[in-house]
Amino acid sequence: IGCLSPEMTLREAAIELHKFHTDSLPVVDLERNFLGDISCHDLFAFGLPRFFCKLRTISFMKHMDPFEKYFRIDGSVRIKSLLGRRPSPVISQDATLMEIIFEMTTNNRQILYVVKDGKLSGIIDRYGIIDKILIAG
């Protein structure tokens, strides 16, 4: 699976998410220090006004284009500006399978990033657990 650079544009991040058919990718610097992650949720949230989070419905809005903001920006918005808006799904390299399942289940995580000494050392996703443990085991 790929990684994103903090200097990539939002469009470049969207292209990488599409290329890897994933909802989330880690953001690392040149030394593979884990800086966070960018998800489809982050890209969607960027285009929506902040007050939307307080609404129960938007059925009264018929003509708003949620991607209009993307088309107005000139490519100068870097993904580093989206980092830190929400906690990244990180787990220790020493985590047990039960801890991984617990984290994925209770926090509804599809992906967990394994970080050791600040560096990305692996990625665990739900499909990988099903494939490697429940099916193969």
Coordinates of N, CA and C in Angstrom, one line a residue, residues 48-137:
L48 N -17.0 20.7 2.8 CA -18.3 21.1 3.4 C -18.1 22.2 4.5
P49 N -19.1 23.1 4.6 CA -19.0 24.1 5.6 C -19.0 23.5 7.0
R50 N -18.3 24.1 7.9 CA -18.2 23.5 9.3 C -19.6 23.4 10.0
F51 N -20.5 24.3 9.8 CA -21.8 24.2 10.5 C -22.6 23.0 10.1
F52 N -22.2 22.3 9.0 CA -23.0 21.1 8.6 C -22.9 20.0 9.8
C53 N -21.9 20.0 10.5 CA -21.7 19.0 11.6 C -22.8 19.2 12.6
K54 N -23.4 20.3 12.7 CA -24.4 20.6 13.7 C -25.8 20.3 13.2
L55 N -26.0 20.1 11.9 CA -27.3 19.9 11.3 C -27.7 18.4 11.4
R56 N -29.0 18.2 11.5 CA -29.5 16.8 11.5 C -29.9 16.3 10.1
T57 N -30.1 17.3 9.2 CA -30.5 17.0 7.9 C -30.1 18.1 7.0
I58 N -29.9 17.9 5.7 CA -29.6 19.0 4.8 C -30.6 18.9 3.6
S59 N -31.7 18.2 3.9 CA -32.7 18.0 2.8 C -33.2 19.3 2.2
F60 N -33.1 20.4 3.0 CA -33.6 21.7 2.5 C -32.6 22.3 1.5
M61 N -31.4 21.8 1.4 CA -30.4 22.3 0.5 C -30.4 21.5 -0.8
K62 N -30.9 22.0 -1.9 CA -31.1 21.3 -3.1 C -30.0 21.6 -4.1
H63 N -29.3 22.7 -4.0 CA -28.4 23.1 -5.1 C -26.9 23.3 -4.7
M64 N -26.5 22.8 -3.6 CA -25.1 23.0 -3.2 C -24.3 21.8 -3.8
D65 N -23.1 22.2 -4.3 CA -22.2 21.2 -4.8 C -21.1 21.0 -3.8
P66 N -21.0 19.8 -3.1 CA -20.1 19.6 -2.1 C -18.6 19.6 -2.5
F67 N -18.4 19.5 -3.8 CA -17.0 19.5 -4.4 C -16.7 20.8 -5.0
E68 N -17.5 21.8 -4.9 CA -17.3 23.1 -5.5 C -16.0 23.7 -5.0
K69 N -15.7 23.6 -3.7 CA -14.5 24.1 -3.1 C -13.2 23.5 -3.8
Y70 N -13.2 22.3 -4.1 CA -12.1 21.6 -4.8 C -11.8 22.3 -6.1
F71 N -12.8 22.6 -6.8 CA -12.6 23.2 -8.2 C -12.2 24.6 -8.1
R72 N -12.4 25.3 -7.0 CA -12.0 26.7 -6.8 C -10.6 26.8 -6.4
I73 N -10.1 25.9 -5.7 CA -8.7 26.0 -5.2 C -7.7 25.8 -6.3
D74 N -6.6 26.4 -6.2 CA -5.6 26.3 -7.3 C -4.5 25.3 -7.1
G75 N -4.7 24.3 -6.3 CA -3.7 23.3 -6.1 C -2.7 23.6 -5.0
S76 N -2.9 24.8 -4.4 CA -1.9 25.2 -3.3 C -2.2 24.6 -2.0
V77 N -3.4 24.0 -1.8 CA -3.7 23.4 -0.5 C -3.0 22.0 -0.4
R78 N -2.2 21.9 0.6 CA -1.4 20.7 0.8 C -2.1 19.8 1.9
I79 N -1.9 18.5 1.8 CA -2.5 17.7 2.8 C -2.0 17.9 4.2
K80 N -0.8 18.5 4.4 CA -0.3 18.8 5.7 C -1.3 19.7 6.4
S81 N -2.1 20.5 5.7 CA -3.0 21.4 6.4 C -4.2 20.7 6.9
L82 N -4.4 19.4 6.5 CA -5.5 18.6 7.1 C -5.1 17.7 8.2
L83 N -3.8 17.6 8.4 CA -3.3 16.7 9.5 C -3.7 17.2 10.9
G84 N -4.0 16.3 11.8 CA -4.2 16.7 13.2 C -5.7 17.1 13.5
R85 N -6.5 17.1 12.5 CA -7.9 17.5 12.7 C -8.7 16.4 13.5
R86 N -8.2 15.2 13.4 CA -8.8 14.1 14.1 C -7.6 13.1 14.5
P87 N -7.8 12.3 15.5 CA -6.7 11.4 15.8 C -6.5 10.3 14.8
S88 N -5.3 9.9 14.5 CA -5.1 8.9 13.5 C -5.2 7.5 14.2
P89 N -5.6 6.5 13.5 CA -5.8 5.2 14.1 C -4.4 4.4 14.2
V90 N -3.8 4.6 15.4 CA -2.4 4.1 15.6 C -2.5 3.0 16.6
I91 N -1.7 2.0 16.4 CA -1.5 0.9 17.4 C -0.1 0.6 17.6
S92 N 0.3 0.1 18.8 CA 1.7 -0.3 19.0 C 2.0 -1.6 18.3
Q93 N 3.3 -1.7 18.0 CA 3.8 -2.9 17.3 C 3.7 -4.1 18.2
D94 N 3.6 -3.9 19.5 CA 3.5 -5.0 20.5 C 2.0 -5.4 20.8
A95 N 1.1 -4.8 20.2 CA -0.4 -5.0 20.5 C -0.7 -6.5 20.1
T96 N -1.5 -7.1 21.0 CA -2.0 -8.4 20.8 C -3.1 -8.4 19.7
L97 N -3.5 -9.6 19.2 CA -4.6 -9.7 18.3 C -5.9 -9.2 19.0
M98 N -6.1 -9.5 20.2 CA -7.3 -9.1 20.9 C -7.3 -7.6 21.0
E99 N -6.2 -6.9 21.3 CA -6.1 -5.4 21.3 C -6.5 -4.8 20.0
I100 N -6.0 -5.5 18.9 CA -6.3 -5.0 17.6 C -7.7 -5.1 17.3
I101 N -8.3 -6.3 17.5 CA -9.8 -6.5 17.3 C -10.6 -5.5 18.1
F102 N -10.2 -5.3 19.4 CA -10.9 -4.4 20.3 C -10.9 -3.0 19.7
E103 N -9.7 -2.5 19.3 CA -9.6 -1.2 18.7 C -10.4 -1.0 17.5
M104 N -10.4 -2.0 16.6 CA -11.1 -1.9 15.4 C -12.6 -2.0 15.6
T105 N -13.0 -2.8 16.6 CA -14.5 -2.9 16.8 C -15.0 -1.8 17.6
T106 N -14.4 -1.4 18.7 CA -15.0 -0.4 19.6 C -14.9 1.0 19.0
N107 N -13.9 1.2 18.2 CA -13.7 2.5 17.6 C -14.1 2.5 16.1
N108 N -14.6 1.4 15.6 CA -15.0 1.3 14.2 C -13.9 1.7 13.3
R109 N -12.7 1.1 13.5 CA -11.6 1.4 12.6 C -11.4 0.3 11.5
Q110 N -11.3 0.8 10.3 CA -11.0 -0.1 9.2 C -9.5 -0.4 9.1
I111 N -8.7 0.5 9.5 CA -7.3 0.4 9.3 C -6.6 0.9 10.6
L112 N -5.5 0.2 11.0 CA -4.7 0.7 12.1 C -3.3 0.8 11.5
Y113 N -2.6 1.9 11.9 CA -1.2 2.1 11.5 C -0.3 1.7 12.6
V114 N 0.6 0.8 12.4 CA 1.5 0.3 13.4 C 2.7 1.3 13.3
V115 N 3.0 1.9 14.5 CA 4.1 2.9 14.6 C 5.0 2.5 15.7
K116 N 6.3 2.5 15.4 CA 7.3 2.2 16.4 C 8.4 3.3 16.3
D117 N 8.6 3.9 17.5 CA 9.6 5.0 17.6 C 9.2 6.1 16.6
G118 N 8.0 6.4 16.4 CA 7.5 7.5 15.6 C 7.5 7.2 14.1
K119 N 8.0 6.0 13.7 CA 8.0 5.6 12.3 C 7.0 4.6 11.9
L120 N 6.4 4.7 10.7 CA 5.4 3.8 10.3 C 6.1 2.4 10.0
S121 N 5.6 1.4 10.7 CA 6.3 0.1 10.4 C 5.3 -0.9 9.8
G122 N 4.0 -0.6 9.8 CA 3.1 -1.5 9.1 C 1.7 -1.0 9.2
I123 N 0.8 -1.7 8.5 CA -0.6 -1.3 8.4 C -1.4 -2.6 8.5
I124 N -2.4 -2.5 9.4 CA -3.3 -3.7 9.6 C -4.7 -3.2 9.2
D125 N -5.4 -4.0 8.3 CA -6.7 -3.7 8.0 C -7.6 -4.9 8.3
R126 N -8.9 -4.6 8.3 CA -9.9 -5.7 8.7 C -9.8 -6.8 7.7
Y127 N -9.7 -6.5 6.4 CA -9.7 -7.6 5.4 C -8.5 -8.5 5.7
G128 N -7.3 -7.9 6.0 CA -6.1 -8.7 6.3 C -6.3 -9.6 7.4
I129 N -7.0 -9.2 8.5 CA -7.3 -10.1 9.6 C -8.2 -11.3 9.2
I130 N -9.2 -11.0 8.4 CA -10.1 -12.0 7.9 C -9.3 -13.0 7.1
D131 N -8.5 -12.4 6.1 CA -7.8 -13.2 5.2 C -6.7 -14.1 5.8
K132 N -5.9 -13.5 6.7 CA -4.7 -14.2 7.2 C -5.0 -15.0 8.4
I133 N -6.0 -14.7 9.2 CA -6.2 -15.4 10.5 C -7.5 -16.2 10.4
L134 N -8.6 -15.7 10.0 CA -9.8 -16.4 10.1 C -10.0 -17.4 8.9
I135 N -9.5 -17.0 7.7 CA -9.7 -17.9 6.6 C -8.5 -18.9 6.5
A136 N -7.3 -18.4 6.6 CA -6.1 -19.2 6.5 C -5.9 -20.1 7.7
G137 N -6.3 -19.6 8.8 CA -6.1 -20.3 10.1 C -6.9 -21.5 10.2

